[in-house]
mmCIF file of C-alpha atoms in Angstrom:
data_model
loop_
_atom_site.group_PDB
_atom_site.id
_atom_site.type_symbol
_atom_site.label_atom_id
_atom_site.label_comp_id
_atom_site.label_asym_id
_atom_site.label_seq_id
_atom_site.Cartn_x
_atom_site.Cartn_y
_atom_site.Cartn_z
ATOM 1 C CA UNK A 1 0.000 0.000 0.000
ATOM 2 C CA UNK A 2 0.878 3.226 0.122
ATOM 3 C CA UNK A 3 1.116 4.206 3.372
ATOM 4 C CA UNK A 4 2.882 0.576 3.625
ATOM 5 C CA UNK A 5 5.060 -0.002 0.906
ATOM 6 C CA UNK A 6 6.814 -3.354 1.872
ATOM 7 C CA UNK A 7 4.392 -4.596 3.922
ATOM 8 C CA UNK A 8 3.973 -7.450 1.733
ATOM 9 C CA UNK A 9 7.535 -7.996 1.590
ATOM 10 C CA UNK A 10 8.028 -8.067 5.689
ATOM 11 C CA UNK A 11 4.927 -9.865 6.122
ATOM 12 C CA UNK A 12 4.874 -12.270 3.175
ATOM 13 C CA UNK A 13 5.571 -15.413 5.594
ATOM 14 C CA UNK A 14 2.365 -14.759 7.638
ATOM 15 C CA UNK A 15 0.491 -14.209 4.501
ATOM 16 C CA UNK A 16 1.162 -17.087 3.037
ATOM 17 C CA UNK A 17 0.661 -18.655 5.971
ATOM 18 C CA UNK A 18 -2.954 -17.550 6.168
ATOM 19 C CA UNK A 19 -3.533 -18.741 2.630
ATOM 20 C CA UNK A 20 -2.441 -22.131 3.310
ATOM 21 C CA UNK A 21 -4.128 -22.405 6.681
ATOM 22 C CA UNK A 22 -7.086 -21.098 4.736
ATOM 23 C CA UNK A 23 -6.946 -23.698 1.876
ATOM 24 C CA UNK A 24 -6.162 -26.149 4.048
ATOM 25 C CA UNK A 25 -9.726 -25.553 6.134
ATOM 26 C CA UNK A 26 -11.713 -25.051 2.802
ATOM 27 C CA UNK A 27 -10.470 -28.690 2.031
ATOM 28 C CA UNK A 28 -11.497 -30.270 4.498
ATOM 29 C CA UNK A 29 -14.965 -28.626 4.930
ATOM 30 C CA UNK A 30 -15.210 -30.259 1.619
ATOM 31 C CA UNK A 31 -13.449 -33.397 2.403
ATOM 32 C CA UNK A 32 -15.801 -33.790 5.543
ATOM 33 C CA UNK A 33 -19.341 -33.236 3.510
ATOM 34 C CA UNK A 34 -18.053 -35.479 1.254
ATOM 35 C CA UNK A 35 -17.641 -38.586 3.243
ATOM 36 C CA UNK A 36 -21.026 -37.543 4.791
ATOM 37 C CA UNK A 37 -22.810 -37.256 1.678
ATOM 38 C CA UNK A 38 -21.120 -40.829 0.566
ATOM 39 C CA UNK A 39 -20.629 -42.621 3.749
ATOM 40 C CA UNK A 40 -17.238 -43.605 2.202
ATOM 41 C CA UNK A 41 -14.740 -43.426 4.356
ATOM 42 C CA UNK A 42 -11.005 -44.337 2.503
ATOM 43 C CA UNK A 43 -9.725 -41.131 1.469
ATOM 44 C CA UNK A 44 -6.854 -40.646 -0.529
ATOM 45 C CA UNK A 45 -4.629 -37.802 -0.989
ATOM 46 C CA UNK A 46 -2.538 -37.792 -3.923
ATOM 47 C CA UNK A 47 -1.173 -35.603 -6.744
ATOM 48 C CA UNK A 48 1.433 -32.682 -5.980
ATOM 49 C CA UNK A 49 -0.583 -30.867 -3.246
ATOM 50 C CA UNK A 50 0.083 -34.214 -1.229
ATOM 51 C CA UNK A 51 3.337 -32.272 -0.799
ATOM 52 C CA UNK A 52 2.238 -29.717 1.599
ATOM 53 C CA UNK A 53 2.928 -30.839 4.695
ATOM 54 C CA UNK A 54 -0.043 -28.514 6.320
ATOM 55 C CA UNK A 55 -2.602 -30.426 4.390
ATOM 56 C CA UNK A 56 -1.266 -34.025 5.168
ATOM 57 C CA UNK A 57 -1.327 -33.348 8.738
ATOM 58 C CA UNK A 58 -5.087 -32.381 8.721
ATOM 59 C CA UNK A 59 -5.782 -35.287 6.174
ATOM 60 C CA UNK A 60 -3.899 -37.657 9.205
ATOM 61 C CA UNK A 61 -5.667 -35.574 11.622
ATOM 62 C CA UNK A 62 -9.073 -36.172 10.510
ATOM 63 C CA UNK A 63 -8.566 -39.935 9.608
ATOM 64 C CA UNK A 64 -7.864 -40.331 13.420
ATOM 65 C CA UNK A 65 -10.462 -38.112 14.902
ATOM 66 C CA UNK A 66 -13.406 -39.786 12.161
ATOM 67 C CA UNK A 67 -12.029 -43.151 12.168
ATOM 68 C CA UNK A 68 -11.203 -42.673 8.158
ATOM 69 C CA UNK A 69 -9.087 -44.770 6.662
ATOM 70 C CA UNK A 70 -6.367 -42.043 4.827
ATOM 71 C CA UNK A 71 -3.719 -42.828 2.090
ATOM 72 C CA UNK A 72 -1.681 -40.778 0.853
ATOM 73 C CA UNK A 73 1.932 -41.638 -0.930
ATOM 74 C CA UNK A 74 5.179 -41.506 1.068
ATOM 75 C CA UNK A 75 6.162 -37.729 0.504
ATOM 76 C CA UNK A 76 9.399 -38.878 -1.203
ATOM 77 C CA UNK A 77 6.593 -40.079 -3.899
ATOM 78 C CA UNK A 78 4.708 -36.239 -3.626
ATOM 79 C CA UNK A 79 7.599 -34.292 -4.517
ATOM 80 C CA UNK A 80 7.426 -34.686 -7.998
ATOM 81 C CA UNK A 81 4.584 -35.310 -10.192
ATOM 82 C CA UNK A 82 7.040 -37.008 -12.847
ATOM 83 C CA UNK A 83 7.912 -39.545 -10.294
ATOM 84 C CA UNK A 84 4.008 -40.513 -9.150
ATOM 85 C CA UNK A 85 3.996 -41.071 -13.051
ATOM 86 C CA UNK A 86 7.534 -43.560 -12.924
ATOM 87 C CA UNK A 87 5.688 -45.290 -9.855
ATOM 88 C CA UNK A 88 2.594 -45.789 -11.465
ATOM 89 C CA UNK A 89 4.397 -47.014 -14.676
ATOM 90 C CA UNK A 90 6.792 -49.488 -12.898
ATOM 91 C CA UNK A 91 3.708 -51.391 -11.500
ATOM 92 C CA UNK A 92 2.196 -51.533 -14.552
ATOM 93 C CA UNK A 93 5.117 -52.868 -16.265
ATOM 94 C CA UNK A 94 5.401 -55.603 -13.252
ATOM 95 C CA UNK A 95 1.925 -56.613 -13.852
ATOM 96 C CA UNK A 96 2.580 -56.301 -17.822
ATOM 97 C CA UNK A 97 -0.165 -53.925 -18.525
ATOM 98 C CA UNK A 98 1.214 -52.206 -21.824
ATOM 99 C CA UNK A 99 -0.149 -49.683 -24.192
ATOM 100 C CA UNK A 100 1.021 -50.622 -28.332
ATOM 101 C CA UNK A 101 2.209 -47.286 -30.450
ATOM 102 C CA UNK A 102 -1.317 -46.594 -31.416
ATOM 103 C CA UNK A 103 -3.155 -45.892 -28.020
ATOM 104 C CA UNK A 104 -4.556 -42.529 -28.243
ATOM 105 C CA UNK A 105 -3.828 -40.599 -24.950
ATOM 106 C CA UNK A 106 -6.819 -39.320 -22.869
ATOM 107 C CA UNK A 107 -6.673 -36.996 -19.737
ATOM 108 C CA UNK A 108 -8.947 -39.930 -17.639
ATOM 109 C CA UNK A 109 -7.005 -43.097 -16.621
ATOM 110 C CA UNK A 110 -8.704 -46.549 -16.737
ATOM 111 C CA UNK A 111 -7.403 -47.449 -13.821
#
């Protein structure tokens, strides 16, 4: 702001930290509706955001307090989204699943 000029700048830790802690609540409102509305209660958390450290916590947080059942990939696996990929395509080739040279590719998995 004006009156401000680096506020951002000195406070940028705290607002990020808001964000996330904001995010982090939306989630789970969401989560938590969701396994109402389904009664299903295996979660998974996967994907890069399985990353953030804040959000795993309140995904193991939750799983204990509503007796969910949460999985989520070691976070050595949530680093990078290329690796999720090699993980995923190392299983496959165990189990010989291939694709021949004329698959079209498609944004949905059938898996």
């Amino acid at each position: 702001t004006a009156a401000q000029p680096n506020f951002i700048d000195q406070h940028l830790a705290d607002i990020c930290a808001s964000i996330q802690h904001t995010l982090i609540d939306i989630l789970m409102r969401k989560l938590k509706k969701a396994v109402a509305a389904t009664k299903i209660h295996r979660v998974c958390l996967a994907g890069g955001v399985s990353a953030n450290s804040g959000l795993r916590a309140a995904m193991k947080a939750a799983g204990a307090k509503h007796g969910w059942k949460v999985h989520m990939p070691d976070f050595a696996y949530c680093t990078d989204n290329a690796g999720m990929i090699a993980i995923t395509a190392h299983y496959k080739y165990l189990q010989q699943q291939f694709a021949d040279l004329t698959s079209t590719p498609t944004a949905r998995a059938s898996w």
